[in-house]
PDB file of C-alpha atoms in Angstrom:
ATOM      1  CA  UNK A   1      65.051  58.859  62.987  1.00  0.00           C
ATOM      2  CA  UNK A   2      62.965  55.680  63.210  1.00  0.00           C
ATOM      3  CA  UNK A   3      59.887  57.771  63.987  1.00  0.00           C
ATOM      4  CA  UNK A   4      60.253  59.812  60.781  1.00  0.00           C
ATOM      5  CA  UNK A   5      60.620  56.692  58.670  1.00  0.00           C
ATOM      6  CA  UNK A   6      57.484  55.117  60.125  1.00  0.00           C
ATOM      7  CA  UNK A   7      55.550  58.346  59.593  1.00  0.00           C
ATOM      8  CA  UNK A   8      56.578  58.473  55.947  1.00  0.00           C
ATOM      9  CA  UNK A   9      55.519  54.859  55.412  1.00  0.00           C
ATOM     10  CA  UNK A  10      52.087  55.489  56.935  1.00  0.00           C
ATOM     11  CA  UNK A  11      51.579  58.572  54.747  1.00  0.00           C
ATOM     12  CA  UNK A  12      52.485  56.550  51.649  1.00  0.00           C
ATOM     13  CA  UNK A  13      49.946  53.810  52.524  1.00  0.00           C
ATOM     14  CA  UNK A  14      47.200  56.353  53.146  1.00  0.00           C
ATOM     15  CA  UNK A  15      47.979  58.099  49.877  1.00  0.00           C
ATOM     16  CA  UNK A  16      47.846  54.805  47.922  1.00  0.00           C
ATOM     17  CA  UNK A  17      44.530  53.808  49.512  1.00  0.00           C
ATOM     18  CA  UNK A  18      43.046  57.209  48.699  1.00  0.00           C
ATOM     19  CA  UNK A  19      44.113  56.966  45.032  1.00  0.00           C
ATOM     20  CA  UNK A  20      42.639  53.443  44.756  1.00  0.00           C
ATOM     21  CA  UNK A  21      39.319  54.671  46.159  1.00  0.00           C
ATOM     22  CA  UNK A  22      39.224  57.489  43.609  1.00  0.00           C
ATOM     23  CA  UNK A  23      39.870  55.064  40.726  1.00  0.00           C
ATOM     24  CA  UNK A  24      37.094  52.697  41.868  1.00  0.00           C
ATOM     25  CA  UNK A  25      34.648  55.603  42.129  1.00  0.00           C
ATOM     26  CA  UNK A  26      35.506  56.843  38.632  1.00  0.00           C
ATOM     27  CA  UNK A  27      35.078  53.328  37.150  1.00  0.00           C
ATOM     28  CA  UNK A  28      31.668  52.911  38.804  1.00  0.00           C
ATOM     29  CA  UNK A  29      30.475  56.252  37.479  1.00  0.00           C
ATOM     30  CA  UNK A  30      31.531  55.377  33.929  1.00  0.00           C
ATOM     31  CA  UNK A  31      29.764  52.001  34.098  1.00  0.00           C
ATOM     32  CA  UNK A  32      26.537  53.590  35.296  1.00  0.00           C
ATOM     33  CA  UNK A  33      26.656  56.225  32.575  1.00  0.00           C
ATOM     34  CA  UNK A  34      27.001  53.513  29.886  1.00  0.00           C
ATOM     35  CA  UNK A  35      24.136  51.269  31.049  1.00  0.00           C
ATOM     36  CA  UNK A  36      21.293  53.277  29.463  1.00  0.00           C
ATOM     37  CA  UNK A  37      23.155  53.252  26.146  1.00  0.00           C
ATOM     38  CA  UNK A  38      23.462  49.418  26.161  1.00  0.00           C
ATOM     39  CA  UNK A  39      19.759  48.722  26.911  1.00  0.00           C
ATOM     40  CA  UNK A  40      17.494  48.312  23.905  1.00  0.00           C
ATOM     41  CA  UNK A  41      14.387  50.033  25.127  1.00  0.00           C
ATOM     42  CA  UNK A  42      11.531  50.002  22.597  1.00  0.00           C
ATOM     43  CA  UNK A  43       9.894  53.289  21.883  1.00  0.00           C
ATOM     44  CA  UNK A  44       6.196  53.975  21.670  1.00  0.00           C
ATOM     45  CA  UNK A  45       6.550  54.828  17.991  1.00  0.00           C
ATOM     46  CA  UNK A  46       7.836  51.339  16.959  1.00  0.00           C
ATOM     47  CA  UNK A  47       5.822  50.065  13.971  1.00  0.00           C
ATOM     48  CA  UNK A  48       5.536  46.376  13.030  1.00  0.00           C
ATOM     49  CA  UNK A  49       5.691  45.694   9.277  1.00  0.00           C
ATOM     50  CA  UNK A  50       2.537  43.862   8.113  1.00  0.00           C
ATOM     51  CA  UNK A  51       0.644  42.912   4.966  1.00  0.00           C
ATOM     52  CA  UNK A  52      -3.112  43.222   4.685  1.00  0.00           C
ATOM     53  CA  UNK A  53      -6.020  41.668   2.812  1.00  0.00           C
ATOM     54  CA  UNK A  54      -9.762  42.199   2.481  1.00  0.00           C
ATOM     55  CA  UNK A  55     -12.778  39.965   2.992  1.00  0.00           C
ATOM     56  CA  UNK A  56     -13.595  37.703   0.043  1.00  0.00           C
ATOM     57  CA  UNK A  57     -16.711  35.963  -1.259  1.00  0.00           C
ATOM     58  CA  UNK A  58     -15.876  32.352  -2.110  1.00  0.00           C
ATOM     59  CA  UNK A  59     -17.530  28.984  -2.614  1.00  0.00           C
ATOM     60  CA  UNK A  60     -16.367  26.864   0.332  1.00  0.00           C
ATOM     61  CA  UNK A  61     -16.971  23.177   1.032  1.00  0.00           C
ATOM     62  CA  UNK A  62     -16.063  21.229   4.148  1.00  0.00           C
ATOM     63  CA  UNK A  63     -15.491  17.523   3.452  1.00  0.00           C
ATOM     64  CA  UNK A  64     -15.519  14.463   5.687  1.00  0.00           C
ATOM     65  CA  UNK A  65     -13.016  11.682   4.887  1.00  0.00           C
ATOM     66  CA  UNK A  66     -13.708   8.153   6.149  1.00  0.00           C
ATOM     67  CA  UNK A  67     -12.830   4.527   5.395  1.00  0.00           C
ATOM     68  CA  UNK A  68     -15.249   2.180   3.626  1.00  0.00           C
ATOM     69  CA  UNK A  69     -14.910  -1.589   3.150  1.00  0.00           C
ATOM     70  CA  UNK A  70     -16.478  -3.607   0.333  1.00  0.00           C
ATOM     71  CA  UNK A  71     -18.838  -6.337   1.558  1.00  0.00           C
ATOM     72  CA  UNK A  72     -21.630  -8.619   0.366  1.00  0.00           C
ATOM     73  CA  UNK A  73     -24.525  -8.113   2.755  1.00  0.00           C
ATOM     74  CA  UNK A  74     -26.359 -11.294   1.709  1.00  0.00           C
ATOM     75  CA  UNK A  75     -24.790 -14.756   1.577  1.00  0.00           C
ATOM     76  CA  UNK A  76     -26.504 -18.052   0.788  1.00  0.00           C
ATOM     77  CA  UNK A  77     -25.220 -21.078   2.703  1.00  0.00           C
ATOM     78  CA  UNK A  78     -25.538 -24.259   0.645  1.00  0.00           C
ATOM     79  CA  UNK A  79     -26.158 -27.286   2.905  1.00  0.00           C
ATOM     80  CA  UNK A  80     -26.580 -31.029   2.399  1.00  0.00           C
ATOM     81  CA  UNK A  81     -30.189 -32.280   2.350  1.00  0.00           C
ATOM     82  CA  UNK A  82     -29.371 -35.950   3.094  1.00  0.00           C
ATOM     83  CA  UNK A  83     -26.645 -38.082   4.635  1.00  0.00           C
ATOM     84  CA  UNK A  84     -24.427 -39.453   1.915  1.00  0.00           C
ATOM     85  CA  UNK A  85     -21.422 -39.230  -0.391  1.00  0.00           C
ATOM     86  CA  UNK A  86     -20.745 -36.349  -2.774  1.00  0.00           C
ATOM     87  CA  UNK A  87     -20.795 -37.818  -6.296  1.00  0.00           C
ATOM     88  CA  UNK A  88     -20.712 -34.563  -8.308  1.00  0.00           C
ATOM     89  CA  UNK A  89     -19.296 -31.169  -7.384  1.00  0.00           C
ATOM     90  CA  UNK A  90     -20.022 -28.476  -9.976  1.00  0.00           C
ATOM     91  CA  UNK A  91     -18.671 -25.479  -8.042  1.00  0.00           C
ATOM     92  CA  UNK A  92     -15.334 -23.726  -7.757  1.00  0.00           C
ATOM     93  CA  UNK A  93     -14.304 -20.753  -5.592  1.00  0.00           C
ATOM     94  CA  UNK A  94     -14.860 -17.518  -7.488  1.00  0.00           C
ATOM     95  CA  UNK A  95     -17.144 -19.130 -10.075  1.00  0.00           C
ATOM     96  CA  UNK A  96     -20.442 -17.403 -10.895  1.00  0.00           C
ATOM     97  CA  UNK A  97     -23.558 -19.578 -10.641  1.00  0.00           C
ATOM     98  CA  UNK A  98     -27.146 -18.894 -11.626  1.00  0.00           C
ATOM     99  CA  UNK A  99     -30.256 -19.554  -9.638  1.00  0.00           C
ATOM    100  CA  UNK A 100     -31.443 -23.163 -10.133  1.00  0.00           C
ATOM    101  CA  UNK A 101     -28.059 -24.378 -11.369  1.00  0.00           C
ATOM    102  CA  UNK A 102     -27.025 -27.862 -10.148  1.00  0.00           C
ATOM    103  CA  UNK A 103     -24.250 -27.562  -7.584  1.00  0.00           C
ATOM    104  CA  UNK A 104     -23.901 -30.955  -5.848  1.00  0.00           C
ATOM    105  CA  UNK A 105     -25.132 -34.534  -6.306  1.00  0.00           C
ATOM    106  CA  UNK A 106     -25.241 -36.821  -3.261  1.00  0.00           C
ATOM    107  CA  UNK A 107     -25.801 -40.561  -2.940  1.00  0.00           C
ATOM    108  CA  UNK A 108     -26.964 -42.134   0.290  1.00  0.00           C
ATOM    109  CA  UNK A 109     -24.905 -44.792   1.990  1.00  0.00           C
ATOM    110  CA  UNK A 110     -27.744 -47.319   1.567  1.00  0.00           C
ATOM    111  CA  UNK A 111     -28.105 -46.570  -2.126  1.00  0.00           C
ATOM    112  CA  UNK A 112     -24.439 -47.197  -2.684  1.00  0.00           C
ATOM    113  CA  UNK A 113     -24.762 -50.570  -0.959  1.00  0.00           C
ATOM    114  CA  UNK A 114     -27.996 -51.971  -2.371  1.00  0.00           C
ATOM    115  CA  UNK A 115     -28.861 -49.703  -5.262  1.00  0.00           C
ATOM    116  CA  UNK A 116     -27.443 -51.934  -7.990  1.00  0.00           C
ATOM    117  CA  UNK A 117     -29.039 -55.056  -6.460  1.00  0.00           C
ATOM    118  CA  UNK A 118     -32.508 -53.521  -6.606  1.00  0.00           C
ATOM    119  CA  UNK A 119     -32.058 -52.485 -10.231  1.00  0.00           C
ATOM    120  CA  UNK A 120     -31.006 -56.071 -11.115  1.00  0.00           C
ATOM    121  CA  UNK A 121     -34.166 -57.457  -9.518  1.00  0.00           C
ATOM    122  CA  UNK A 122     -36.448 -54.874 -11.155  1.00  0.00           C
ATOM    123  CA  UNK A 123     -35.044 -52.753 -13.982  1.00  0.00           C
ATOM    124  CA  UNK A 124     -38.184 -50.610 -14.090  1.00  0.00           C
ATOM    125  CA  UNK A 125     -37.660 -49.347 -10.552  1.00  0.00           C
ATOM    126  CA  UNK A 126     -34.785 -46.998 -11.543  1.00  0.00           C
ATOM    127  CA  UNK A 127     -33.583 -46.684  -7.979  1.00  0.00           C
ATOM    128  CA  UNK A 128     -30.487 -44.501  -7.616  1.00  0.00           C
ATOM    129  CA  UNK A 129     -30.678 -42.956  -4.156  1.00  0.00           C
ATOM    130  CA  UNK A 130     -29.233 -39.677  -5.517  1.00  0.00           C
ATOM    131  CA  UNK A 131     -30.029 -36.247  -4.120  1.00  0.00           C
ATOM    132  CA  UNK A 132     -29.494 -33.003  -6.027  1.00  0.00           C
ATOM    133  CA  UNK A 133     -28.671 -29.599  -4.558  1.00  0.00           C
ATOM    134  CA  UNK A 134     -29.302 -26.513  -6.702  1.00  0.00           C
ATOM    135  CA  UNK A 135     -28.438 -22.861  -6.244  1.00  0.00           C
ATOM    136  CA  UNK A 136     -31.180 -20.930  -4.480  1.00  0.00           C
ATOM    137  CA  UNK A 137     -29.690 -17.590  -5.548  1.00  0.00           C
ATOM    138  CA  UNK A 138     -27.396 -16.250  -8.257  1.00  0.00           C
ATOM    139  CA  UNK A 139     -23.969 -15.122  -7.179  1.00  0.00           C
ATOM    140  CA  UNK A 140     -20.303 -15.977  -6.764  1.00  0.00           C
ATOM    141  CA  UNK A 141     -18.996 -19.018  -4.950  1.00  0.00           C
ATOM    142  CA  UNK A 142     -16.933 -17.531  -2.129  1.00  0.00           C
ATOM    143  CA  UNK A 143     -16.246 -20.753  -0.239  1.00  0.00           C
ATOM    144  CA  UNK A 144     -16.326 -24.515  -0.919  1.00  0.00           C
ATOM    145  CA  UNK A 145     -16.191 -26.783   2.133  1.00  0.00           C
ATOM    146  CA  UNK A 146     -16.218 -30.310   0.620  1.00  0.00           C
ATOM    147  CA  UNK A 147     -14.977 -32.098  -2.477  1.00  0.00           C
ATOM    148  CA  UNK A 148     -16.150 -35.093  -4.488  1.00  0.00           C
ATOM    149  CA  UNK A 149     -16.160 -38.358  -2.512  1.00  0.00           C
ATOM    150  CA  UNK A 150     -16.596 -36.742   0.926  1.00  0.00           C
ATOM    151  CA  UNK A 151     -19.242 -38.155   3.243  1.00  0.00           C
ATOM    152  CA  UNK A 152     -21.470 -35.411   4.675  1.00  0.00           C
ATOM    153  CA  UNK A 153     -24.253 -35.223   7.225  1.00  0.00           C
ATOM    154  CA  UNK A 154     -27.710 -33.807   6.612  1.00  0.00           C
ATOM    155  CA  UNK A 155     -27.559 -30.029   7.139  1.00  0.00           C
ATOM    156  CA  UNK A 156     -23.773 -29.798   6.852  1.00  0.00           C
ATOM    157  CA  UNK A 157     -22.445 -26.707   5.009  1.00  0.00           C
ATOM    158  CA  UNK A 158     -21.109 -27.432   1.529  1.00  0.00           C
ATOM    159  CA  UNK A 159     -20.488 -23.969   0.047  1.00  0.00           C
ATOM    160  CA  UNK A 160     -21.286 -20.241   0.323  1.00  0.00           C
ATOM    161  CA  UNK A 161     -22.811 -18.137  -2.458  1.00  0.00           C
ATOM    162  CA  UNK A 162     -22.456 -14.366  -2.203  1.00  0.00           C
ATOM    163  CA  UNK A 163     -25.399 -12.443  -3.628  1.00  0.00           C
ATOM    164  CA  UNK A 164     -23.998 -10.197  -6.368  1.00  0.00           C
ATOM    165  CA  UNK A 165     -26.851  -7.715  -5.981  1.00  0.00           C
ATOM    166  CA  UNK A 166     -26.040  -7.185  -2.294  1.00  0.00           C
ATOM    167  CA  UNK A 167     -22.582  -5.722  -2.961  1.00  0.00           C
ATOM    168  CA  UNK A 168     -22.023  -2.434  -1.086  1.00  0.00           C
ATOM    169  CA  UNK A 169     -19.343  -0.411   0.658  1.00  0.00           C
ATOM    170  CA  UNK A 170     -19.721  -0.248   4.433  1.00  0.00           C
ATOM    171  CA  UNK A 171     -18.524   3.170   5.630  1.00  0.00           C
ATOM    172  CA  UNK A 172     -17.418   3.495   9.271  1.00  0.00           C
ATOM    173  CA  UNK A 173     -18.886   6.714  10.694  1.00  0.00           C
ATOM    174  CA  UNK A 174     -17.992   8.016  14.191  1.00  0.00           C
ATOM    175  CA  UNK A 175     -21.275   8.086  16.093  1.00  0.00           C
ATOM    176  CA  UNK A 176     -20.884  11.749  17.102  1.00  0.00           C
ATOM    177  CA  UNK A 177     -20.987  12.698  13.386  1.00  0.00           C
ATOM    178  CA  UNK A 178     -24.221  10.845  12.604  1.00  0.00           C
ATOM    179  CA  UNK A 179     -26.135  14.127  12.161  1.00  0.00           C
ATOM    180  CA  UNK A 180     -23.824  15.105   9.277  1.00  0.00           C
ATOM    181  CA  UNK A 181     -24.809  12.128   7.088  1.00  0.00           C
ATOM    182  CA  UNK A 182     -28.229  11.994   5.437  1.00  0.00           C
ATOM    183  CA  UNK A 183     -30.007   9.231   3.542  1.00  0.00           C
ATOM    184  CA  UNK A 184     -29.470   9.367  -0.253  1.00  0.00           C
ATOM    185  CA  UNK A 185     -26.443  11.632   0.262  1.00  0.00           C
ATOM    186  CA  UNK A 186     -23.741  11.285  -2.401  1.00  0.00           C
ATOM    187  CA  UNK A 187     -20.365   9.755  -1.547  1.00  0.00           C
ATOM    188  CA  UNK A 188     -17.146   9.797  -3.607  1.00  0.00           C
ATOM    189  CA  UNK A 189     -15.119   6.584  -3.257  1.00  0.00           C
ATOM    190  CA  UNK A 190     -11.468   6.206  -4.227  1.00  0.00           C
ATOM    191  CA  UNK A 191     -10.134   2.647  -4.556  1.00  0.00           C
ATOM    192  CA  UNK A 192      -6.499   1.744  -3.746  1.00  0.00           C
ATOM    193  CA  UNK A 193      -5.641   1.653  -7.470  1.00  0.00           C
ATOM    194  CA  UNK A 194      -6.957   5.205  -7.966  1.00  0.00           C
ATOM    195  CA  UNK A 195     -10.311   4.256  -9.495  1.00  0.00           C
ATOM    196  CA  UNK A 196     -13.133   6.589  -8.461  1.00  0.00           C
ATOM    197  CA  UNK A 197     -16.735   5.514  -7.895  1.00  0.00           C
ATOM    198  CA  UNK A 198     -19.870   7.484  -7.091  1.00  0.00           C
ATOM    199  CA  UNK A 199     -22.046   6.034  -4.342  1.00  0.00           C
ATOM    200  CA  UNK A 200     -25.177   6.854  -2.389  1.00  0.00           C
ATOM    201  CA  UNK A 201     -26.010   6.416   1.291  1.00  0.00           C
ATOM    202  CA  UNK A 202     -28.900   3.933   1.549  1.00  0.00           C
ATOM    203  CA  UNK A 203     -29.193   2.910   5.206  1.00  0.00           C
ATOM    204  CA  UNK A 204     -27.459   2.727   8.588  1.00  0.00           C
ATOM    205  CA  UNK A 205     -26.575  -0.494  10.368  1.00  0.00           C
ATOM    206  CA  UNK A 206     -28.387  -0.999  13.714  1.00  0.00           C
ATOM    207  CA  UNK A 207     -25.192  -1.675  15.692  1.00  0.00           C
ATOM    208  CA  UNK A 208     -22.102   0.292  16.787  1.00  0.00           C
ATOM    209  CA  UNK A 209     -18.592  -1.120  17.148  1.00  0.00           C
ATOM    210  CA  UNK A 210     -17.763  -1.421  20.852  1.00  0.00           C
ATOM    211  CA  UNK A 211     -14.122  -0.306  20.634  1.00  0.00           C
ATOM    212  CA  UNK A 212     -14.159   2.394  17.942  1.00  0.00           C
ATOM    213  CA  UNK A 213     -17.753   3.590  18.547  1.00  0.00           C
ATOM    214  CA  UNK A 214     -18.352   3.785  14.800  1.00  0.00           C
ATOM    215  CA  UNK A 215     -21.567   2.954  12.985  1.00  0.00           C
ATOM    216  CA  UNK A 216     -21.678   1.175   9.639  1.00  0.00           C
ATOM    217  CA  UNK A 217     -23.240   3.255   6.850  1.00  0.00           C
ATOM    218  CA  UNK A 218     -24.250   1.341   3.708  1.00  0.00           C
ATOM    219  CA  UNK A 219     -23.103   3.004   0.477  1.00  0.00           C
ATOM    220  CA  UNK A 220     -24.555   1.552  -2.723  1.00  0.00           C
ATOM    221  CA  UNK A 221     -22.401   1.840  -5.851  1.00  0.00           C
ATOM    222  CA  UNK A 222     -22.787   0.963  -9.513  1.00  0.00           C
ATOM    223  CA  UNK A 223     -19.542  -0.676 -10.535  1.00  0.00           C
ATOM    224  CA  UNK A 224     -18.802  -1.661 -14.131  1.00  0.00           C
ATOM    225  CA  UNK A 225     -16.718  -4.650 -13.013  1.00  0.00           C
ATOM    226  CA  UNK A 226     -16.523  -7.083 -10.120  1.00  0.00           C
ATOM    227  CA  UNK A 227     -14.883  -5.646  -6.999  1.00  0.00           C
ATOM    228  CA  UNK A 228     -13.446  -8.085  -4.428  1.00  0.00           C
ATOM    229  CA  UNK A 229     -14.775  -8.216  -0.894  1.00  0.00           C
ATOM    230  CA  UNK A 230     -12.891  -6.583   2.023  1.00  0.00           C
ATOM    231  CA  UNK A 231     -11.340  -3.901  -0.215  1.00  0.00           C
ATOM    232  CA  UNK A 232     -10.776  -0.680   1.781  1.00  0.00           C
ATOM    233  CA  UNK A 233     -11.578   2.544  -0.081  1.00  0.00           C
ATOM    234  CA  UNK A 234     -11.395   6.220   0.869  1.00  0.00           C
ATOM    235  CA  UNK A 235     -14.861   7.745   1.196  1.00  0.00           C
ATOM    236  CA  UNK A 236     -15.412  11.502   0.940  1.00  0.00           C
ATOM    237  CA  UNK A 237     -18.728  13.240   1.477  1.00  0.00           C
ATOM    238  CA  UNK A 238     -19.770  16.868   1.861  1.00  0.00           C
ATOM    239  CA  UNK A 239     -20.232  17.948   5.473  1.00  0.00           C
ATOM    240  CA  UNK A 240     -21.234  21.582   4.852  1.00  0.00           C
ATOM    241  CA  UNK A 241     -20.986  23.953   1.905  1.00  0.00           C
ATOM    242  CA  UNK A 242     -21.652  27.575   1.010  1.00  0.00           C
ATOM    243  CA  UNK A 243     -21.750  29.114  -2.460  1.00  0.00           C
ATOM    244  CA  UNK A 244     -21.014  32.671  -1.261  1.00  0.00           C
ATOM    245  CA  UNK A 245     -19.075  32.566   2.005  1.00  0.00           C
ATOM    246  CA  UNK A 246     -17.362  35.619   3.509  1.00  0.00           C
ATOM    247  CA  UNK A 247     -13.866  34.267   4.046  1.00  0.00           C
ATOM    248  CA  UNK A 248     -10.298  35.206   4.922  1.00  0.00           C
ATOM    249  CA  UNK A 249      -6.964  33.432   4.471  1.00  0.00           C
ATOM    250  CA  UNK A 250      -6.162  31.021   7.303  1.00  0.00           C
ATOM    251  CA  UNK A 251      -3.144  33.062   8.386  1.00  0.00           C
ATOM    252  CA  UNK A 252      -5.389  36.074   9.074  1.00  0.00           C
ATOM    253  CA  UNK A 253      -7.368  34.253  11.796  1.00  0.00           C
ATOM    254  CA  UNK A 254      -5.630  33.880  15.176  1.00  0.00           C
ATOM    255  CA  UNK A 255      -6.694  32.126  18.386  1.00  0.00           C
ATOM    256  CA  UNK A 256      -5.944  31.952  22.087  1.00  0.00           C
ATOM    257  CA  UNK A 257      -3.791  29.195  23.603  1.00  0.00           C
ATOM    258  CA  UNK A 258      -6.754  26.815  24.071  1.00  0.00           C
ATOM    259  CA  UNK A 259      -8.150  27.580  20.604  1.00  0.00           C
ATOM    260  CA  UNK A 260     -11.553  28.415  22.061  1.00  0.00           C
ATOM    261  CA  UNK A 261     -11.604  32.058  20.969  1.00  0.00           C
ATOM    262  CA  UNK A 262     -10.667  33.445  17.572  1.00  0.00           C
ATOM    263  CA  UNK A 263      -9.886  36.947  16.377  1.00  0.00           C
ATOM    264  CA  UNK A 264      -8.386  39.039  13.575  1.00  0.00           C
ATOM    265  CA  UNK A 265      -6.309  42.227  13.583  1.00  0.00           C
ATOM    266  CA  UNK A 266      -8.180  44.971  11.736  1.00  0.00           C
ATOM    267  CA  UNK A 267      -6.748  48.368  10.776  1.00  0.00           C
ATOM    268  CA  UNK A 268      -8.767  51.325  12.041  1.00  0.00           C
ATOM    269  CA  UNK A 269      -6.402  53.754  10.318  1.00  0.00           C
ATOM    270  CA  UNK A 270      -3.169  53.553   8.343  1.00  0.00           C
ATOM    271  CA  UNK A 271      -0.999  52.755  11.389  1.00  0.00           C
ATOM    272  CA  UNK A 272      -3.222  51.262  14.140  1.00  0.00           C
ATOM    273  CA  UNK A 273      -4.577  47.704  14.354  1.00  0.00           C
ATOM    274  CA  UNK A 274      -7.184  46.520  16.838  1.00  0.00           C
ATOM    275  CA  UNK A 275      -8.235  43.026  17.901  1.00  0.00           C
ATOM    276  CA  UNK A 276     -11.677  41.949  16.588  1.00  0.00           C
ATOM    277  CA  UNK A 277     -13.232  38.679  17.914  1.00  0.00           C
ATOM    278  CA  UNK A 278     -14.747  36.531  15.128  1.00  0.00           C
ATOM    279  CA  UNK A 279     -16.901  33.419  14.797  1.00  0.00           C
ATOM    280  CA  UNK A 280     -15.659  30.798  12.338  1.00  0.00           C
ATOM    281  CA  UNK A 281     -17.691  28.760   9.875  1.00  0.00           C
ATOM    282  CA  UNK A 282     -16.466  26.428   7.118  1.00  0.00           C
ATOM    283  CA  UNK A 283     -12.733  25.794   7.160  1.00  0.00           C
ATOM    284  CA  UNK A 284     -10.762  24.560   4.139  1.00  0.00           C
ATOM    285  CA  UNK A 285      -7.059  24.063   3.508  1.00  0.00           C
ATOM    286  CA  UNK A 286      -6.368  27.764   2.918  1.00  0.00           C
ATOM    287  CA  UNK A 287      -9.472  29.799   3.857  1.00  0.00           C
ATOM    288  CA  UNK A 288     -11.871  30.216   6.779  1.00  0.00           C
ATOM    289  CA  UNK A 289     -15.457  31.425   6.628  1.00  0.00           C
ATOM    290  CA  UNK A 290     -16.224  34.385   8.921  1.00  0.00           C
ATOM    291  CA  UNK A 291     -19.789  34.180  10.217  1.00  0.00           C
ATOM    292  CA  UNK A 292     -19.582  37.276  12.401  1.00  0.00           C
ATOM    293  CA  UNK A 293     -18.976  40.169  12.473  1.00  0.00           C
ATOM    294  CA  UNK A 294     -19.764  41.312   8.954  1.00  0.00           C
ATOM    295  CA  UNK A 295     -16.731  43.010   7.422  1.00  0.00           C
ATOM    296  CA  UNK A 296     -17.075  45.473   4.567  1.00  0.00           C
ATOM    297  CA  UNK A 297     -15.082  45.019   1.328  1.00  0.00           C
ATOM    298  CA  UNK A 298     -12.921  48.022   2.286  1.00  0.00           C
ATOM    299  CA  UNK A 299     -11.889  46.749   5.731  1.00  0.00           C
ATOM    300  CA  UNK A 300      -8.194  45.922   5.900  1.00  0.00           C
ATOM    301  CA  UNK A 301      -7.284  42.751   7.812  1.00  0.00           C
ATOM    302  CA  UNK A 302      -3.674  41.898   8.674  1.00  0.00           C
ATOM    303  CA  UNK A 303      -2.614  38.644   7.062  1.00  0.00           C
ATOM    304  CA  UNK A 304       1.122  38.485   7.909  1.00  0.00           C
ATOM    305  CA  UNK A 305       2.979  40.032  10.827  1.00  0.00           C
ATOM    306  CA  UNK A 306      -0.110  39.750  13.030  1.00  0.00           C
ATOM    307  CA  UNK A 307       1.200  37.102  15.413  1.00  0.00           C
ATOM    308  CA  UNK A 308       1.469  38.332  19.057  1.00  0.00           C
ATOM    309  CA  UNK A 309       0.369  41.847  18.149  1.00  0.00           C
ATOM    310  CA  UNK A 310      -1.348  43.576  21.092  1.00  0.00           C
ATOM    311  CA  UNK A 311      -4.603  45.477  20.809  1.00  0.00           C
ATOM    312  CA  UNK A 312      -4.157  48.962  19.270  1.00  0.00           C
ATOM    313  CA  UNK A 313      -0.728  47.963  17.960  1.00  0.00           C
ATOM    314  CA  UNK A 314       1.262  50.338  15.775  1.00  0.00           C
ATOM    315  CA  UNK A 315       1.897  48.844  12.347  1.00  0.00           C
ATOM    316  CA  UNK A 316       3.353  49.744   8.982  1.00  0.00           C
ATOM    317  CA  UNK A 317       1.819  48.353   5.802  1.00  0.00           C
ATOM    318  CA  UNK A 318       4.372  46.881   3.398  1.00  0.00           C
ATOM    319  CA  UNK A 319       3.974  45.308  -0.005  1.00  0.00           C
ATOM    320  CA  UNK A 320       3.783  41.466   0.046  1.00  0.00           C
TER     321      UNK A 320
END
């Protein structure tokens, strides 16, 4: 009796294990049959929607924007010609003086002590011991170092006169761009208040700044009013220009990761685009000059949807 019971139990276990194995096999088969349906496999006939444009003939100009500071290149240093006291001071900072105008009167220490005694002894002697200092050049007084009553030594600086005719803007040009700036080239200057001036390159300074490696370029301007020194203006000058440049929109020109090679996607038929290497020229805010190859007016160049397209890509032209 016990043997029959054990036999029945074993048969039941075997039957249950067999049914479980069948269920697992069926589930695996269903999963495998569904996998191809879940994968999104692209087909060879997939077409990328794009918009196209054609080559244009435009007037393009490439500008160079730099900083320029207002300076007076020539300054006259007024110095004492004798040891003595300043009796008259006819200068004020910012005041304009003319050449030959009296600036300072000095009286020697000895004249102050014995001058009146000599005149009492001999009234015809007219001894005063005064020295006069006049302006050697016309200009503005930019600095006054002494006031009336000060005692000064011979050769001591009394004031500085800036030569009005030496007023220029000094433009800081990176040395590697020196070939792009020519003598007598026009420069457009914009002051901080929005005023615009037209200048001309006259000469280059013989030194280069050690840290920035920029060279000072002298820009002469004709201003209708006095402009203060050390005013920083925006200088713009033409780097290159072309009246009839073959150009494309910026978005039509692509490059590699290092931006050393450039190309466009050109349609060879209504549905196929190929990669065409190009050489760039003038570049503005929205267009790029194409130096080579020469595209015909009927060539269709992809302008949107071209990013990451492979060579001989399948495309579909849509309306922009």
